Amino acid sequence: MITANGLIQLGFEVTTDFTLQNDGDGVYIKEWLSDKPKPTTADIEIAHAEWQAEYDAEQIAKQERLASAKSKLEALGLTTEEVKEAFGI
Amino acid sequence: MSTLEVGKIVPATGTAITLGESGDTLTVPSGATLAVASGGTLANSGTATGFGGNNPSFSAYAASTGLSTATYNKITAGTEIYDVGGCHDTSTGKFTVPAGEAGKYAVWTRSTVSNTAGIVVANMGQWIYLNGVANQKNYHGAPANSTSAMTQTFFSVFDLSAADYLEWYIWITFSSGTMTLDAGIDYNSWGAYKLAGV
């Protein structure tokens, strides 16, 4: 499947290098504006999987940092409610 | 039936003339014209019918529609609220100006989108395509880290010729996961109507 995130992962920029459109039958490249060759759908799918893995890892790391911060604050004596009200975590 | 041949009718006294009586019908025959000269006034205090009003016109809404990021997503409104003049197609999502109905048309859209938890929306836009090409839009960036449902509207006037057609697209950019145009008349609709008198 063609995705913007896959194309971005390959180094292209939205509207500068490409525009995508979906008329109801799936996403396709409406305009290819880059001077570089247009990647194949398979290339885009591989790049999208790489982007998704990086994004998921980033989200997990973010959650771990928040949990660590919360734990340290509670170790200092703050209650769960105080941490939530003061820091939103 | 007798024929009254005169060049001008004026009141015998005063300034008012009444034609016919209650229940009568006064007819301007085919090929004849009832003209109001410059500076004259045609004043209506009763009921005027058959003048067209703001038609052709339609309004319709879509089922739940998945939206792809950084993509022009076509919205097909499969259910009509009304369609005067048969100008909207629920299968293609196109509004087409009927023959003989060129003019200025007001067009609007209304879209509520929502997402799965944790998605960050960067921007969103309503786009109206004219004859298959992006033409007018309402586009803005979303609040930073926006992760909740939001609604966007579009309103503009198009000067259209007969057979011109319009389509409704949504552009949206978000981080990951799934964005959806929420289903039904409570959450989305679009429509158009011809402006009378301009």
Coordinates of C-alpha atoms in Angstrom, one line a residue:
Chain A
M1 CA 0.0 0.0 0.0
I2 CA 1.2 3.5 -0.8
T3 CA 1.6 5.7 2.2
A4 CA 2.9 9.2 2.9
N5 CA 4.9 8.0 5.8
G6 CA 6.6 5.4 3.6
L7 CA 7.6 8.0 1.1
I8 CA 8.7 10.4 3.9
Q9 CA 10.9 7.6 5.2
L10 CA 12.5 7.3 1.8
G11 CA 13.5 11.0 2.0
F12 CA 10.7 12.6 0.0
E13 CA 8.5 15.6 1.2
V14 CA 4.7 15.9 1.0
T15 CA 3.5 18.4 -1.7
T16 CA 7.2 19.2 -2.6
D17 CA 8.0 15.8 -4.0
F18 CA 4.5 14.1 -4.2
T19 CA 0.8 14.3 -3.6
L20 CA -1.4 11.4 -2.8
Q21 CA -5.1 10.9 -3.5
N22 CA -7.8 8.3 -2.6
D23 CA -11.0 8.4 -4.7
G24 CA -12.4 5.5 -2.8
D25 CA -10.4 2.7 -4.3
G26 CA -7.1 3.1 -2.4
V27 CA -4.3 5.6 -2.2
Y28 CA -2.3 6.4 -5.4
I29 CA 0.4 8.9 -6.3
K30 CA -1.5 11.7 -8.0
E31 CA 1.5 13.9 -8.7
W32 CA 5.2 12.9 -8.7
L33 CA 7.2 16.2 -8.5
S34 CA 10.6 15.0 -7.4
D35 CA 13.6 14.9 -9.7
K36 CA 14.4 11.5 -8.3
P37 CA 12.9 8.3 -9.7
K38 CA 9.5 7.3 -8.3
P39 CA 9.9 4.4 -5.9
T40 CA 7.9 1.2 -6.5
T41 CA 4.9 0.3 -4.2
A42 CA 7.1 -2.5 -2.7
D43 CA 9.8 0.0 -1.8
I44 CA 7.2 2.2 -0.2
E45 CA 5.8 -0.7 1.8
I46 CA 9.2 -1.7 3.1
A47 CA 9.9 2.0 4.1
H48 CA 6.5 2.3 5.8
A49 CA 7.2 -0.8 7.9
E50 CA 10.6 0.7 8.9
W51 CA 8.9 4.0 9.8
Q52 CA 6.2 2.2 11.8
A53 CA 8.7 0.2 13.8
E54 CA 10.7 3.4 14.6
Y55 CA 7.5 5.2 15.6
D56 CA 6.3 2.4 17.8
A57 CA 9.7 2.2 19.5
E58 CA 9.6 5.9 20.1
Q59 CA 6.1 5.7 21.7
I60 CA 7.2 2.8 24.0
A61 CA 10.3 4.8 25.1
K62 CA 8.2 7.8 25.8
Q63 CA 5.8 5.8 28.0
E64 CA 8.8 4.3 29.8
R65 CA 10.2 7.8 30.5
L66 CA 6.9 9.0 31.8
A67 CA 6.6 5.9 34.1
S68 CA 10.1 6.5 35.3
A69 CA 9.5 10.2 36.1
K70 CA 6.2 9.3 37.9
S71 CA 8.0 6.6 40.0
K72 CA 10.8 9.0 41.0
L73 CA 8.3 11.7 42.0
E74 CA 6.4 9.3 44.1
A75 CA 9.6 8.2 45.7
L76 CA 10.1 11.8 46.8
G77 CA 6.9 11.6 48.7
L78 CA 4.2 12.9 46.3
T79 CA 1.0 11.0 46.1
T80 CA -0.4 9.6 42.8
E81 CA -3.1 12.3 42.8
E82 CA -0.5 15.1 43.4
V83 CA 1.7 13.8 40.5
K84 CA -1.3 13.7 38.2
E85 CA -2.5 17.2 39.1
A86 CA 0.9 18.8 39.0
F87 CA 2.4 17.0 35.9
G88 CA -0.5 15.3 34.2
I89 CA 1.1 11.9 34.3
Chain B
M1 CA -65.5 35.6 -26.1
S2 CA -64.9 39.1 -27.1
T3 CA -61.6 40.8 -27.7
L4 CA -60.7 44.2 -26.2
E5 CA -58.2 46.0 -28.5
V6 CA -56.7 49.0 -26.8
G7 CA -53.2 50.5 -26.7
K8 CA -53.4 51.6 -23.1
I9 CA -55.6 51.1 -20.0
V10 CA -55.7 53.8 -17.4
P11 CA -58.0 54.2 -14.3
A12 CA -61.2 56.2 -14.8
T13 CA -60.5 57.8 -11.4
G14 CA -57.6 57.6 -8.9
T15 CA -54.5 55.6 -9.7
A16 CA -55.5 52.0 -9.2
I17 CA -56.7 49.3 -11.7
T18 CA -58.0 45.8 -10.9
L19 CA -57.8 43.1 -13.5
G20 CA -60.4 40.3 -13.0
E21 CA -62.1 39.1 -9.9
S22 CA -61.5 36.6 -7.1
G23 CA -61.1 33.1 -8.6
D24 CA -60.1 34.4 -12.1
T25 CA -56.9 33.5 -13.8
L26 CA -54.9 36.0 -15.9
T27 CA -52.7 34.3 -18.5
V28 CA -49.7 35.6 -20.4
P29 CA -49.8 33.3 -23.5
S30 CA -46.8 31.3 -24.8
G31 CA -44.6 33.6 -26.8
A32 CA -45.8 36.7 -25.0
T33 CA -43.8 38.7 -22.4
L34 CA -44.9 40.5 -19.2
A35 CA -42.2 43.2 -19.0
V36 CA -41.5 45.5 -16.1
A37 CA -39.8 48.6 -17.4
S38 CA -36.7 50.1 -15.8
G39 CA -37.8 52.0 -12.7
G40 CA -41.0 49.9 -12.5
T41 CA -41.7 47.6 -9.6
L42 CA -43.3 44.1 -9.4
A43 CA -44.5 43.9 -5.8
N44 CA -45.6 40.6 -4.3
S45 CA -47.8 40.5 -1.2
G46 CA -49.3 37.1 -2.0
T47 CA -47.9 33.7 -3.1
A48 CA -45.4 33.5 -6.0
T49 CA -44.8 30.0 -7.4
G50 CA -42.7 28.6 -10.1
F51 CA -39.9 31.1 -9.9
G52 CA -37.3 28.5 -9.0
G53 CA -36.0 29.9 -5.7
N54 CA -32.6 28.6 -4.7
N55 CA -32.7 25.5 -6.9
P56 CA -31.2 23.2 -8.1
S57 CA -30.1 22.3 -4.6
F58 CA -29.1 19.2 -2.6
S59 CA -27.7 18.1 0.8
A60 CA -26.3 14.7 1.6
Y61 CA -24.1 12.9 4.1
A62 CA -21.6 10.0 4.2
A63 CA -21.0 6.8 6.0
S64 CA -17.9 6.4 8.2
T65 CA -14.9 6.9 5.9
G66 CA -11.3 6.0 6.6
L67 CA -8.8 8.8 6.0
S68 CA -5.2 8.3 4.9
T69 CA -2.5 10.7 6.0
A70 CA -1.1 13.4 3.7
T71 CA -3.7 12.4 1.1
Y72 CA -6.7 13.9 -0.7
N73 CA -9.4 11.6 0.5
K74 CA -12.6 11.6 -1.6
I75 CA -15.8 11.7 0.5
T76 CA -18.8 10.1 -1.2
A77 CA -22.1 11.1 0.4
G78 CA -24.3 8.1 -0.1
T79 CA -27.4 9.4 1.6
E80 CA -29.4 12.4 0.4
I81 CA -31.4 14.7 2.7
Y82 CA -32.9 16.3 -0.4
D83 CA -32.0 16.7 -4.1
V84 CA -34.0 19.2 -6.1
G85 CA -33.2 18.9 -9.8
G86 CA -31.4 15.6 -9.6
C87 CA -28.1 17.3 -9.3
H88 CA -26.2 15.0 -6.9
D89 CA -25.1 11.4 -7.5
T90 CA -24.9 9.2 -4.4
S91 CA -22.7 6.6 -6.1
T92 CA -20.0 9.0 -7.5
G93 CA -20.3 11.7 -4.9
K94 CA -20.6 14.3 -7.7
F95 CA -22.7 17.5 -7.8
T96 CA -23.3 18.3 -11.4
V97 CA -24.9 21.5 -12.7
P98 CA -28.0 20.5 -14.8
A99 CA -28.5 21.8 -18.3
G100 CA -29.8 25.4 -18.3
E101 CA -28.8 26.0 -14.7
A102 CA -25.5 27.8 -15.0
G103 CA -25.0 30.5 -12.3
K104 CA -23.6 31.1 -8.9
Y105 CA -23.8 28.3 -6.3
A106 CA -23.2 28.4 -2.6
V107 CA -21.4 25.2 -1.4
W108 CA -20.7 24.0 2.1
T109 CA -19.2 21.0 3.9
R110 CA -19.2 20.0 7.5
S111 CA -16.8 17.2 8.8
T112 CA -16.2 15.8 12.2
V113 CA -13.2 13.5 12.4
S114 CA -11.9 11.3 15.3
N115 CA -9.0 9.1 15.9
T116 CA -7.6 6.3 17.9
A117 CA -5.8 7.2 21.1
G118 CA -2.4 8.9 20.8
I119 CA -2.6 10.1 17.2
V120 CA -1.2 13.6 16.7
V121 CA -3.0 15.6 13.9
A122 CA -0.8 18.2 12.2
N123 CA -3.4 19.8 9.8
M124 CA -6.7 19.3 8.1
G125 CA -8.5 20.8 5.1
Q126 CA -11.8 20.7 3.3
W127 CA -11.2 20.7 -0.5
I128 CA -13.7 21.2 -3.3
Y129 CA -12.7 19.8 -6.6
L130 CA -14.1 21.4 -9.8
N131 CA -14.2 19.1 -12.8
G132 CA -11.6 16.8 -11.2
V133 CA -9.1 19.4 -10.1
A134 CA -8.6 20.9 -6.6
N135 CA -10.2 24.3 -6.7
Q136 CA -11.1 25.9 -3.4
K137 CA -10.2 24.9 0.2
N138 CA -10.5 25.7 3.9
Y139 CA -7.3 24.5 5.4
H140 CA -5.7 25.0 8.8
G141 CA -3.2 23.5 11.2
A142 CA -4.5 21.6 14.2
P143 CA -3.5 22.5 17.7
A144 CA -0.2 20.9 18.8
N145 CA -0.7 17.4 20.0
S146 CA -4.3 17.4 19.1
T147 CA -5.6 14.0 19.9
S148 CA -9.4 14.4 20.1
A149 CA -12.3 14.7 17.7
M150 CA -12.6 17.9 15.8
T151 CA -15.0 19.6 13.4
Q152 CA -14.2 21.7 10.3
T153 CA -16.6 23.6 8.0
F154 CA -16.3 25.1 4.5
F155 CA -18.5 27.7 2.7
S156 CA -17.9 29.5 -0.5
V157 CA -19.6 30.6 -3.8
F158 CA -18.7 29.0 -7.1
D159 CA -19.6 30.5 -10.6
L160 CA -20.5 27.4 -12.5
S161 CA -21.5 26.4 -16.0
A162 CA -23.9 23.7 -17.1
A163 CA -22.2 20.2 -16.8
D164 CA -19.6 21.5 -14.3
Y165 CA -19.2 19.1 -11.4
L166 CA -17.9 19.4 -7.9
E167 CA -16.5 16.8 -5.5
W168 CA -15.7 16.9 -1.8
Y169 CA -12.3 15.9 -0.5
I170 CA -10.6 16.0 2.9
W171 CA -6.9 16.5 3.3
I172 CA -5.4 15.5 6.7
T173 CA -2.0 14.8 8.1
F174 CA -1.5 12.8 11.2
S175 CA 1.2 10.7 13.0
S176 CA 0.0 7.1 12.8
G177 CA -3.0 4.8 13.2
T178 CA -6.4 5.5 11.8
M179 CA -8.4 8.7 11.3
T180 CA -12.1 8.5 10.4
L181 CA -14.8 10.8 9.2
D182 CA -17.5 10.0 11.6
A183 CA -20.7 8.6 10.1
G184 CA -24.1 10.1 9.5
I185 CA -25.9 13.5 9.5
D186 CA -24.8 14.2 13.1
Y187 CA -21.2 14.3 12.0
N188 CA -20.9 15.2 8.3
S189 CA -22.8 16.6 5.3
W190 CA -22.3 18.7 2.3
G191 CA -24.5 20.5 -0.1
A192 CA -25.1 23.3 -2.7
Y193 CA -27.8 25.6 -3.8
K194 CA -28.1 28.1 -6.7
L195 CA -28.2 31.7 -5.7
A196 CA -31.4 33.4 -7.0
G197 CA -31.1 36.9 -8.4
V198 CA -27.4 37.2 -8.9

